[in-house]
mmCIF file of C-alpha atoms in Angstrom:
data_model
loop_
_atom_site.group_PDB
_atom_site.id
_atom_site.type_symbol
_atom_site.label_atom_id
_atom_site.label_comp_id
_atom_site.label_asym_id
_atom_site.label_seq_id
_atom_site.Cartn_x
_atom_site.Cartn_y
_atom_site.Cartn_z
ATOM 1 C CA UNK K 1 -12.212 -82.497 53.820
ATOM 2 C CA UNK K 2 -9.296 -80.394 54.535
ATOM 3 C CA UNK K 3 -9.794 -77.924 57.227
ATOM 4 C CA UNK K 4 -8.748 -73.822 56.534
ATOM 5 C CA UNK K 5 -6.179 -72.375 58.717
ATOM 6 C CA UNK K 6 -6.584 -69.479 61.086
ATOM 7 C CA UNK K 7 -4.939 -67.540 58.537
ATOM 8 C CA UNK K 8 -7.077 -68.521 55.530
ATOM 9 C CA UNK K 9 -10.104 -67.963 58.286
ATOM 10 C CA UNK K 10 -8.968 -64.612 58.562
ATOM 11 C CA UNK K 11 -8.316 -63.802 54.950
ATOM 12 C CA UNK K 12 -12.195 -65.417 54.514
ATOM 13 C CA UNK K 13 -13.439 -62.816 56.880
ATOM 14 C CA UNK K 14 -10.972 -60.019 55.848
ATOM 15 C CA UNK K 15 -12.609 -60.607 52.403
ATOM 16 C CA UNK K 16 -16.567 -60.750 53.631
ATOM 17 C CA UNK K 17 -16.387 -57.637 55.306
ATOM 18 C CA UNK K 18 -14.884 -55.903 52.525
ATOM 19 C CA UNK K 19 -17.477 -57.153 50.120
ATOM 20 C CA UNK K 20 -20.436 -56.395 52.369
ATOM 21 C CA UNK K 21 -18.610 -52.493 53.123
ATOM 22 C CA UNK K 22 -18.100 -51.869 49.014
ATOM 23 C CA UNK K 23 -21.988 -53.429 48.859
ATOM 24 C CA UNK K 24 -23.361 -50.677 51.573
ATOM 25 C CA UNK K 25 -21.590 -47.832 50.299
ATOM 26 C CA UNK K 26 -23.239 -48.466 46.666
ATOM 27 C CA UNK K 27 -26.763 -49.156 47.656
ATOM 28 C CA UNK K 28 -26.697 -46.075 49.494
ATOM 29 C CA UNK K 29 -25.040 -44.282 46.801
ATOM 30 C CA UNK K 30 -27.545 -45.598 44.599
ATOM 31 C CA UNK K 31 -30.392 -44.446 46.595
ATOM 32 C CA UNK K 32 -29.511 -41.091 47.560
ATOM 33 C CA UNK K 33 -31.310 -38.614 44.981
ATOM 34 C CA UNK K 34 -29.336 -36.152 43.188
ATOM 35 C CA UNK K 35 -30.346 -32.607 41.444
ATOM 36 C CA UNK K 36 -30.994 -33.270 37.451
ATOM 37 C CA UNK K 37 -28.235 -31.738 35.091
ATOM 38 C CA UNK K 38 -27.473 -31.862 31.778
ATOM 39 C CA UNK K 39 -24.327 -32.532 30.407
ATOM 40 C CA UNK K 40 -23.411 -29.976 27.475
ATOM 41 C CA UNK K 41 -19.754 -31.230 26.755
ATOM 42 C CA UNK K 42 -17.283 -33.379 27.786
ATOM 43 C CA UNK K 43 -13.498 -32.380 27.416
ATOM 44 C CA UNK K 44 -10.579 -33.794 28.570
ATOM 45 C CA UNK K 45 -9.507 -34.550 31.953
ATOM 46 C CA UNK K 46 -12.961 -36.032 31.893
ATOM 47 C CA UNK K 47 -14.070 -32.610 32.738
ATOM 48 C CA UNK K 48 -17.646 -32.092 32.112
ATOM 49 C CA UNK K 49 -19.960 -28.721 30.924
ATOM 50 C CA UNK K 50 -23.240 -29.267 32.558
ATOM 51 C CA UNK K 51 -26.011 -27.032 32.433
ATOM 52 C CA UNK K 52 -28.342 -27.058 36.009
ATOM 53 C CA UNK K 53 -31.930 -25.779 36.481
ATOM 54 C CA UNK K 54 -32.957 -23.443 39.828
ATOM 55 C CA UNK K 55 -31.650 -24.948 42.955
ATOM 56 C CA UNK K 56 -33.436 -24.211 46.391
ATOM 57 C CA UNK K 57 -30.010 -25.036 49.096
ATOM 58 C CA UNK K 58 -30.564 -24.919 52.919
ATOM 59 C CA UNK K 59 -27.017 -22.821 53.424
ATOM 60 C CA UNK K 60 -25.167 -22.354 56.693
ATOM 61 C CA UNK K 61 -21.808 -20.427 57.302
ATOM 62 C CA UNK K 62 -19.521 -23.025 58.391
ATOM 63 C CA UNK K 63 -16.082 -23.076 59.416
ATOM 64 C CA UNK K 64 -16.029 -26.028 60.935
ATOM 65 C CA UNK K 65 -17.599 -28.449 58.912
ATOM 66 C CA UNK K 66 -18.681 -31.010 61.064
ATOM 67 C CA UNK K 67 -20.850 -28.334 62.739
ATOM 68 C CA UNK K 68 -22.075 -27.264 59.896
ATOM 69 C CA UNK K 69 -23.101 -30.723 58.598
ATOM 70 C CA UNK K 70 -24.783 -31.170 62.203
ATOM 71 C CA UNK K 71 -26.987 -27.934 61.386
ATOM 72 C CA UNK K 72 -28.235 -28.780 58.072
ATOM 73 C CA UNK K 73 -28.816 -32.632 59.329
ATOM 74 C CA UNK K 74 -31.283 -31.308 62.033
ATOM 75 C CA UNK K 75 -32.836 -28.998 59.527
ATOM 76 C CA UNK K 76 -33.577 -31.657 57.410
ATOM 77 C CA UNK K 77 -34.416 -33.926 60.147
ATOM 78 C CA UNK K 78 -37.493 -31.468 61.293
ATOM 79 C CA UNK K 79 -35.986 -28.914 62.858
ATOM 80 C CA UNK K 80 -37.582 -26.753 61.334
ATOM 81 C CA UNK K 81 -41.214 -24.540 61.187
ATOM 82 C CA UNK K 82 -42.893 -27.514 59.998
ATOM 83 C CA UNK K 83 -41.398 -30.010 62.272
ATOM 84 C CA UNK K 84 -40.924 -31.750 58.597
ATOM 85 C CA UNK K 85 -38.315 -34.265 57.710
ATOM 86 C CA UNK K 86 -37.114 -33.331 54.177
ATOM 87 C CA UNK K 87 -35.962 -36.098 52.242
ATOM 88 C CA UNK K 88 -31.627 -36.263 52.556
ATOM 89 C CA UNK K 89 -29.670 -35.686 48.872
ATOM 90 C CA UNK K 90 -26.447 -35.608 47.065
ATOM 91 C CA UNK K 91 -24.008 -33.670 46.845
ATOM 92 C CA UNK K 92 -23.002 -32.023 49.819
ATOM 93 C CA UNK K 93 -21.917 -28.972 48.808
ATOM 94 C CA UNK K 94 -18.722 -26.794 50.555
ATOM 95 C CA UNK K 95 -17.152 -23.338 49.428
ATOM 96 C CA UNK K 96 -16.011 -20.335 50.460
ATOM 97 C CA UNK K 97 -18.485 -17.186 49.633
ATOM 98 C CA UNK K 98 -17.936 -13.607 50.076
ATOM 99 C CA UNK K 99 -14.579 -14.678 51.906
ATOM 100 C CA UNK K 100 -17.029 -17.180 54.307
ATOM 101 C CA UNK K 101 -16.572 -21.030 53.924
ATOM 102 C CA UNK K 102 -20.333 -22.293 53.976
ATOM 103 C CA UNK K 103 -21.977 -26.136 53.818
ATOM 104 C CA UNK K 104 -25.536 -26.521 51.718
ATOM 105 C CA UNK K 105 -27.836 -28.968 51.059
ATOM 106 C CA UNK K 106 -29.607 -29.120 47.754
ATOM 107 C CA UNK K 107 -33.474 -29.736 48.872
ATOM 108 C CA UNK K 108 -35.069 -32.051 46.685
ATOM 109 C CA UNK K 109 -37.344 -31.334 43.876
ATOM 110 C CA UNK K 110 -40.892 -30.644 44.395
ATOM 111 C CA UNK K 111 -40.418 -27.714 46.512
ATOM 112 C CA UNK K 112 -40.825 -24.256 45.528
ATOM 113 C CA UNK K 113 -39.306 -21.044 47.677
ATOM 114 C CA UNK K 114 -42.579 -20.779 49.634
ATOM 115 C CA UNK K 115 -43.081 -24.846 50.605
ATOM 116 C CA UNK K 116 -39.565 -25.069 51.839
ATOM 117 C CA UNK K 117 -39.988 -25.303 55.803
ATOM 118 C CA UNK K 118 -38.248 -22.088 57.619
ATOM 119 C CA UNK K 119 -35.309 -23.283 59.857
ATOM 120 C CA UNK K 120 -35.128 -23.378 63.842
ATOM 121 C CA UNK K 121 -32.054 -22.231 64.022
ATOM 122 C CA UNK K 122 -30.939 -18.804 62.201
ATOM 123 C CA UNK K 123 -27.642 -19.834 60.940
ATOM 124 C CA UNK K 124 -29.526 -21.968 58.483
ATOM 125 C CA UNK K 125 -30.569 -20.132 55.516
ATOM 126 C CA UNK K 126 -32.786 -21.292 52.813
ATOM 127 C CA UNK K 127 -31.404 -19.530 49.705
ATOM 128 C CA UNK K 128 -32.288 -20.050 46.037
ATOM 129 C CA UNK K 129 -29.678 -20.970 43.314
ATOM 130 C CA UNK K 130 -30.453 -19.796 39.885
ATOM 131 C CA UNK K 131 -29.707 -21.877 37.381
ATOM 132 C CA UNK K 132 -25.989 -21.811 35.688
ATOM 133 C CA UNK K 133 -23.535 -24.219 33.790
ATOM 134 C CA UNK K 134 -20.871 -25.483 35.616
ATOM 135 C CA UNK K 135 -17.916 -27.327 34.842
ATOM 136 C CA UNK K 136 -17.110 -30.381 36.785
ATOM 137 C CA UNK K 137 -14.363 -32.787 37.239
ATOM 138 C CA UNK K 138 -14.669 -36.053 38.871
ATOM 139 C CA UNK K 139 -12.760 -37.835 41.199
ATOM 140 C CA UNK K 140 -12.533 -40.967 44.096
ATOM 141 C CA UNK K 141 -11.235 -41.077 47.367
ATOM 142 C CA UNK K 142 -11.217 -38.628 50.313
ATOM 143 C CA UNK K 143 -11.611 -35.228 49.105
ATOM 144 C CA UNK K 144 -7.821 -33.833 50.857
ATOM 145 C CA UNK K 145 -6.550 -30.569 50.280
ATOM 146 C CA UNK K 146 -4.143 -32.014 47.855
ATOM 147 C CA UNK K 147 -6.464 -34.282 45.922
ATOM 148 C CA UNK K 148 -8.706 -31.039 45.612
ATOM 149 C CA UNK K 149 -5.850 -28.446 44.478
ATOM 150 C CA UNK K 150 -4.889 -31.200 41.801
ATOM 151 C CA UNK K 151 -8.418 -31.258 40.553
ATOM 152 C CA UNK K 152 -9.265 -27.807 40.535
ATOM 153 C CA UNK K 153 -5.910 -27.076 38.709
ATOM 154 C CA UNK K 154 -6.542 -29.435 36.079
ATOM 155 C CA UNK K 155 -9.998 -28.351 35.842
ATOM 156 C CA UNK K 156 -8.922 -25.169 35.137
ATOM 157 C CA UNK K 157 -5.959 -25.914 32.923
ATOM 158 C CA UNK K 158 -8.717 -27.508 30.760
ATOM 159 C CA UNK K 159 -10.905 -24.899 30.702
ATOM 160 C CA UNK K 160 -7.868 -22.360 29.835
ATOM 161 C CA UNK K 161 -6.914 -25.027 26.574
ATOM 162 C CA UNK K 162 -10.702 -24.406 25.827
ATOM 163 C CA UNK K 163 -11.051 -20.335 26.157
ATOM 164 C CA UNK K 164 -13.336 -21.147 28.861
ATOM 165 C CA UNK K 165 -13.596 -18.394 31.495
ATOM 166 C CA UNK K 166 -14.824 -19.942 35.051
ATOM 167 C CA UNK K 167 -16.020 -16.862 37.714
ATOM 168 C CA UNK K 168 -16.663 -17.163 40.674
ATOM 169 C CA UNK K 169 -15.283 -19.527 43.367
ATOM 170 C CA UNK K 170 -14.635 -23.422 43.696
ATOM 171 C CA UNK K 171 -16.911 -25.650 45.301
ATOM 172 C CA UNK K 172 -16.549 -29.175 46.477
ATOM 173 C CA UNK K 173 -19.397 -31.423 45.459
ATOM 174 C CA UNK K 174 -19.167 -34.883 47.885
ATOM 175 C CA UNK K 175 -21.543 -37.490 47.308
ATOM 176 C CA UNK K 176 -21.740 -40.286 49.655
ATOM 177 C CA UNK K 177 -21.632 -40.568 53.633
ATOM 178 C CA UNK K 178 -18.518 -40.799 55.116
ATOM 179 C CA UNK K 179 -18.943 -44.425 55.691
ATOM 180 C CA UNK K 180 -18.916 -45.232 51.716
ATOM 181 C CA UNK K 181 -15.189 -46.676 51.113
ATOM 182 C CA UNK K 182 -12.860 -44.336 49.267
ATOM 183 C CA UNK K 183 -12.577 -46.265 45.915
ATOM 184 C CA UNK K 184 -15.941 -45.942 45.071
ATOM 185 C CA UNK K 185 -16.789 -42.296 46.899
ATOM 186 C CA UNK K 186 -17.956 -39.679 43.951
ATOM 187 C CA UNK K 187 -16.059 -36.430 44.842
ATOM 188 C CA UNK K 188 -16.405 -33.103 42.212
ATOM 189 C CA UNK K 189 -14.561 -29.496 41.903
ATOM 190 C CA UNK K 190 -17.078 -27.377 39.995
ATOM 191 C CA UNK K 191 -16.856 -23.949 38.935
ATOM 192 C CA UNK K 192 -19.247 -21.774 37.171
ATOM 193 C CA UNK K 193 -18.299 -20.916 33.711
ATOM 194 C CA UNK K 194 -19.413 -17.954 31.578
#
């Protein structure tokens, strides 16, 4: 039996530890619930028209994100008037509102307004989201600047070659933790449309 090299060793491990990395990140994608939607339309550009119910979103004001991912996480980890854990969900949302970037949470279906815990800290809010149609484009990798300004722009080209009017601004929909590797991360630009 011919024994492997140090450099076939290597490319052995190099190869486990990418397989078992690509395995994690999709069983926790997979397991990670997400807000139901429907989807109306799909155009090109795979851009999609999906209609959402209500959304309850445990908001902070955040321009730093890290900080404000750090808020929410301690929220949802029982910080809060219950001293409640509340089940973690996808996306992660970011924007910029009334000239404010912000970080939310979704919080997961089965609570109402009144059954959501209050937060510890005041710069988490618990805000409801009515329900609105979005469009929604789709994309792997990091979510950059760049690979967001591409996105949005041909989100909105498509909308244009439609007669679509978005209002409103952009938000950045990120669905995986940041361990998840980049070819199989599920990043969105949404916008509401009219």
């Amino acid at each position: 039996m011919k024994r492997m090299s140090k450099i076939q060793k290597a490319a052995v491990a190099i190869l486990a530890a990418l397989l078992l990395w690509t395995l994690y990140g999709a069983i926790v994608s997979m397991s990670v619930k997400e807000p139901p939607y429907q989807v109306i339309q799909t155009l090109e550009n795979d851009v999609e028209i999906r209609e959402y119910a209500d959304q309850i979103w445990a908001v902070t004001l955040a321009d730093d994100q890290d900080r404000g991912f750090g808020l929410l996480f301690r929220y949802i980890s029982g910080a809060n008037d219950e001293g409640r854990k509340i089940e973690m969900t996808a996306p992660v949302v970011t924007g910029v509102a009334e000239g404010r970037p912000f970080i939310a949470f979704v919080i997961p279906e089965g609570f109402d307004l009144e059954g959501t815990p209050r937060p510890q800290d005041e710069r988490v809010k618990i805000e409801v989201v009515e329900g609105r149609r979005m469009a929604a484009v789709r994309f792997s990798g990091y979510a950059t600047e760049e690979s967001q300004k591409r996105h949005l722009s041909a989100l909105n080209e498509t909308l244009k070659a439609h007669g679509m009017m978005a209002r409103g601004e952009p938000v950045l929909m990120q669905y995986n933790d940041p361990w998840t590797p980049p070819f199989i991360r599920r990043n969105e630009v949404a916008m509401e449309v009219a």
